[in-house]
Short mmCIF file of C-alpha atoms and ligand atoms in Angstrom, two decimals:
data_model
loop_
_atom_site.label_atom_id
_atom_site.label_comp_id
_atom_site.label_asym_id
_atom_site.label_seq_id
_atom_site.Cartn_x
_atom_site.Cartn_y
_atom_site.Cartn_z
CA MET P 1 -1.79 -13.04 -11.49
CA ARG P 2 -3.52 -10.33 -12.66
CA GLN P 3 -0.88 -8.48 -15.14
CA ALA P 4 -0.16 -4.98 -15.32
CA HIS P 5 -2.22 -4.61 -18.64
CA GLU P 6 -5.16 -5.80 -17.18
CA TRP P 7 -4.96 -3.31 -14.49
CA GLU P 8 -4.12 -0.70 -17.06
CA ALA P 9 -7.38 -1.41 -18.99
CA ARG P 10 -9.28 -1.14 -15.65
CA TYR P 11 -8.00 2.11 -15.51
CA GLN P 12 -8.91 2.89 -19.01
CA GLU P 13 -12.50 1.99 -18.83
CA GLY P 14 -12.69 3.56 -15.49
CA ASN P 15 -13.52 0.35 -14.03
CA THR P 16 -11.86 1.14 -10.51
CA GLY P 17 -14.42 0.53 -7.84
CA TRP P 18 -11.70 0.57 -5.49
CA ASP P 19 -10.90 4.28 -5.96
CA ARG P 20 -12.36 6.66 -3.31
CA GLY P 21 -11.75 9.65 -5.51
CA ASP P 22 -10.03 11.37 -2.51
CA ALA P 23 -7.53 10.15 0.10
CA SER P 24 -8.51 7.28 2.66
CA PRO P 25 -9.89 8.46 6.04
CA ALA P 26 -7.50 5.91 7.57
CA LEU P 27 -4.47 8.20 6.36
CA ALA P 28 -6.21 11.29 7.54
CA ALA P 29 -7.02 9.74 10.84
CA TRP P 30 -2.92 8.36 11.53
CA LEU P 31 -2.04 12.04 10.26
CA ALA P 32 -4.03 13.96 12.51
CA SER P 33 -3.09 11.47 15.48
CA GLY P 34 0.49 11.94 14.79
CA ALA P 35 0.93 8.06 14.17
CA LEU P 36 2.28 9.04 10.53
CA ALA P 37 4.64 11.94 10.80
CA PRO P 38 7.04 13.24 7.84
CA GLY P 39 9.88 11.00 6.28
CA ARG P 40 10.56 8.66 3.78
CA THR P 41 7.54 6.98 2.63
CA LEU P 42 6.94 4.37 0.13
CA VAL P 43 3.10 3.66 -1.30
CA PRO P 44 3.33 0.59 -3.22
CA GLY P 45 0.50 -0.02 -5.57
CA CYS P 46 -0.55 4.00 -5.27
CA GLY P 47 -3.06 3.78 -8.24
CA ARG P 48 -4.39 7.45 -8.71
CA GLY P 49 -2.35 8.43 -5.82
CA HIS P 50 -4.96 10.51 -3.54
CA GLU P 51 -2.57 9.49 -0.90
CA VAL P 52 0.46 10.24 -2.57
CA ILE P 53 -0.74 13.78 -2.95
CA ALA P 54 -2.05 14.06 0.69
CA LEU P 55 1.40 13.05 1.85
CA ALA P 56 3.53 15.37 -0.41
CA ARG P 57 1.34 18.18 0.79
CA HIS P 58 2.30 17.31 4.35
CA GLY P 59 5.97 17.19 3.97
CA PHE P 60 6.85 13.58 3.36
CA ALA P 61 9.40 12.57 0.83
CA VAL P 62 7.37 10.11 -1.03
CA THR P 63 8.27 7.38 -3.64
CA ALA P 64 5.23 5.58 -5.29
CA LEU P 65 5.00 2.42 -7.33
CA ASP P 66 2.67 1.32 -9.68
CA PHE P 67 2.85 -0.86 -12.81
CA ALA P 68 -0.31 0.36 -14.46
CA PRO P 69 0.80 3.37 -16.66
CA SER P 70 -2.31 5.29 -16.57
CA ALA P 71 -2.61 5.16 -12.70
CA VAL P 72 1.28 6.53 -12.63
CA ALA P 73 0.64 9.33 -15.42
CA HIS P 74 -2.28 10.54 -13.33
CA VAL P 75 -0.31 10.77 -10.08
CA GLN P 76 2.44 12.53 -11.75
CA GLU P 77 -0.17 14.89 -13.50
CA SER P 78 -1.85 15.73 -10.06
CA LEU P 79 1.48 16.63 -8.56
CA ALA P 80 2.60 18.54 -11.38
CA ARG P 81 -1.18 20.73 -11.07
CA GLU P 82 -0.34 21.33 -7.38
CA GLY P 83 3.58 22.07 -7.51
CA LEU P 84 4.43 19.50 -5.35
CA ASN P 85 7.23 16.66 -5.73
CA ALA P 86 7.24 12.77 -5.23
CA ASP P 87 9.15 10.13 -6.94
CA VAL P 88 6.11 8.32 -8.93
CA LEU P 89 7.82 5.11 -10.87
CA GLN P 90 6.08 2.61 -13.07
CA ALA P 91 7.29 -0.45 -11.70
CA ASP P 92 6.47 -4.21 -10.15
CA VAL P 93 6.34 -4.40 -6.61
CA LEU P 94 7.67 -7.78 -6.79
CA GLN P 95 10.51 -6.68 -9.13
CA TRP P 96 11.55 -3.12 -7.87
CA GLN P 97 14.67 -2.62 -5.80
CA PRO P 98 15.23 0.93 -4.68
CA ASP P 99 18.61 2.94 -5.63
CA ALA P 100 19.94 2.66 -2.33
CA PRO P 101 21.51 4.53 -0.46
CA PHE P 102 19.64 7.14 -1.90
CA ASP P 103 15.93 6.05 -1.71
CA ALA P 104 16.09 3.11 0.91
CA PRO P 105 15.50 2.09 3.51
CA PHE P 106 12.11 3.72 4.22
CA ASP P 107 10.91 5.32 7.42
CA ALA P 108 7.37 4.16 6.66
CA ILE P 109 5.29 2.25 3.84
CA TYR P 110 1.92 3.52 3.40
CA GLU P 111 0.35 -0.06 1.86
CA GLN P 112 -3.25 0.57 1.06
CA THR P 113 -4.62 -2.35 -0.78
CA CYS P 114 -1.85 -3.41 -3.11
CA LEU P 115 -1.46 -6.95 -1.02
CA CYS P 116 -5.05 -7.47 -1.72
CA ALA P 117 -4.35 -7.37 -5.39
CA LEU P 118 -1.74 -9.55 -5.48
CA PRO P 119 -2.33 -13.57 -5.49
CA ASP P 120 -1.98 -14.99 -2.06
CA ASP P 121 0.97 -17.25 -3.23
CA VAL P 122 3.36 -14.19 -3.73
CA TRP P 123 2.30 -12.54 -0.31
CA PRO P 124 5.13 -14.17 1.32
CA ASP P 125 7.63 -12.59 -1.02
CA TYR P 126 5.71 -9.45 -0.97
CA ALA P 127 6.07 -9.34 2.92
CA GLU P 128 9.85 -9.77 2.67
CA ARG P 129 10.07 -7.00 0.13
CA LEU P 130 7.97 -4.68 2.57
CA HIS P 131 10.47 -5.78 5.18
CA GLY P 132 13.49 -5.09 3.51
CA TRP P 133 12.76 -1.79 2.05
CA LEU P 134 12.15 -0.36 5.66
CA ARG P 135 14.52 0.35 8.11
CA PRO P 136 14.64 -0.99 11.58
CA ASP P 137 11.97 0.20 13.83
CA GLY P 138 10.19 1.48 10.38
CA ARG P 139 6.26 1.45 10.21
CA LEU P 140 4.32 -0.48 8.22
CA TYR P 141 0.54 1.24 7.58
CA ALA P 142 -1.42 -1.55 6.31
CA LEU P 143 -4.82 -1.48 5.49
CA PHE P 144 -6.04 -5.12 5.19
CA MET P 145 -8.88 -5.66 2.94
CA GLN P 146 -11.96 -7.78 4.46
CA THR P 147 -14.19 -8.92 1.88
CA GLY P 148 -15.19 -12.14 4.02
CA GLN P 149 -15.21 -14.04 0.34
CA PRO P 150 -12.66 -16.38 -1.56
CA GLY P 151 -11.04 -15.09 -4.59
CA GLY P 152 -10.64 -11.76 -5.86
CA PRO P 153 -9.10 -9.35 -6.56
CA PRO P 154 -9.69 -8.02 -3.75
CA ARG P 155 -8.47 -10.96 -2.07
CA HIS P 156 -9.51 -11.06 1.82
CA CYS P 157 -6.48 -10.67 3.98
CA ASP P 158 -7.63 -13.17 6.64
CA LEU P 159 -6.11 -11.72 10.15
CA LEU P 160 -4.62 -15.21 11.19
CA HIS P 161 -2.82 -15.25 7.59
CA MET P 162 -1.72 -11.81 8.25
CA HIS P 163 -0.18 -12.82 11.59
CA ARG P 164 1.72 -15.71 9.58
CA ILE P 165 2.99 -13.65 7.02
CA PHE P 166 3.96 -10.69 8.95
CA ASP P 167 5.29 -12.84 11.70
CA GLU P 168 6.39 -11.64 15.18
CA GLU P 169 9.86 -12.34 14.75
CA ARG P 170 10.08 -9.63 12.48
CA TRP P 171 7.27 -7.50 13.08
CA GLN P 172 5.48 -5.80 16.15
CA TRP P 173 1.93 -5.83 15.96
CA PRO P 174 0.10 -3.23 17.87
CA GLU P 175 -1.82 -3.78 21.27
CA SER P 176 -4.55 -1.28 20.24
CA GLU P 177 -7.73 -2.26 18.16
CA PRO P 178 -7.37 -1.75 14.32
CA LEU P 179 -8.82 1.06 12.53
CA PHE P 180 -12.11 0.13 11.02
CA VAL P 181 -12.31 1.73 7.31
CA PRO P 182 -15.32 1.56 5.54
CA HIS P 183 -15.73 1.87 1.83
CA ARG P 184 -18.63 3.13 -0.38
CA ASN P 185 -18.35 0.14 -2.36
CA GLY P 186 -19.65 -2.01 0.82
CA ARG P 187 -16.11 -3.58 1.79
CA PHE P 188 -13.99 -2.51 4.59
CA GLU P 189 -10.18 -2.45 5.61
CA LEU P 190 -8.64 -3.23 9.10
CA GLY P 191 -5.72 -0.69 9.62
CA TYR P 192 -2.93 -1.56 11.52
CA ILE P 193 0.56 -0.02 12.32
CA LEU P 194 3.29 -2.89 12.27
CA THR P 195 6.72 -2.20 13.41
CA ARG P 196 9.56 -3.66 11.66
CA LYS P 197 11.80 -5.57 13.82
C1 SAM F 201 -7.07 -2.26 -5.56
S1 SAM F 201 -5.99 -1.15 -6.61
C2 SAM F 201 -5.43 0.12 -5.19
C3 SAM F 201 -4.73 1.25 -5.78
C4 SAM F 201 -4.47 2.34 -4.43
N1 SAM F 201 -3.86 2.28 -3.53
C5 SAM F 201 -5.90 2.76 -3.65
O1 SAM F 201 -6.14 2.51 -2.84
O2 SAM F 201 -6.74 3.33 -4.59
C6 SAM F 201 -4.43 -1.88 -6.47
C7 SAM F 201 -3.31 -1.25 -7.40
O3 SAM F 201 -1.87 -1.94 -7.51
C8 SAM F 201 -1.53 -1.87 -8.50
N2 SAM F 201 -0.85 -3.37 -8.65
C9 SAM F 201 -1.38 -4.64 -8.66
N3 SAM F 201 -0.23 -5.23 -8.85
C10 SAM F 201 0.89 -4.53 -8.87
C11 SAM F 201 2.17 -5.18 -9.07
N4 SAM F 201 2.71 -6.36 -9.09
N5 SAM F 201 3.19 -4.11 -8.86
C12 SAM F 201 2.71 -2.60 -9.06
N6 SAM F 201 1.69 -2.53 -9.04
C13 SAM F 201 0.60 -3.33 -8.89
C14 SAM F 201 -2.63 -1.96 -9.64
O4 SAM F 201 -2.24 -1.31 -10.98
C15 SAM F 201 -3.54 -0.86 -8.79
O5 SAM F 201 -3.42 0.65 -8.99
#
């Protein structure tokens, strides 16, 4: 597993090809359609937090996690510059537990390519955590990375594999087509809104 210090090194070296420099068009689309409405929202693996800023601007109560200190500091500085509020915590998503009942359960989780940054042997554990952090009928806004290649990170989030991890007993998958979310690095993500059962 890539450790916190390795991600930190990438931030310090500016080796951050995943970073769009702005919020993802997926977030804009879900906000514009009303599919994502203000509430308690968790952003795991937030990176430089462009989506955290956008959500805070729209009045969401955001908790954001990342274990790279530079990423966390960047988000906190951006929030302060704009006079916005969010809880941005330096934490490992595979260890963190919210201070219930103050933080959790969440109404929504915005999962933008944290899953694909994790080794696939911990995906079931991570999915279990996502389920536990959401209230019943809460929603997971998932951007599943598509690389079409083995290895990573980023790891390819094969949809059959995703259906196994986010199984129908505990998650309701939408009937609509996913959002196609291209990236200037040539990769793309598929955006799905899953409802926690
Ligand atoms: C591919 S980047 C995505 C960042 C951001 N969501 C974006 O789309 O720009 C993955 C992020 O997850 C963080 N990360 C990876 N494993 C983590 C873990 N176990 N706990 C917390 N953060 C983690 C990394 O530090 C990095 O910022």
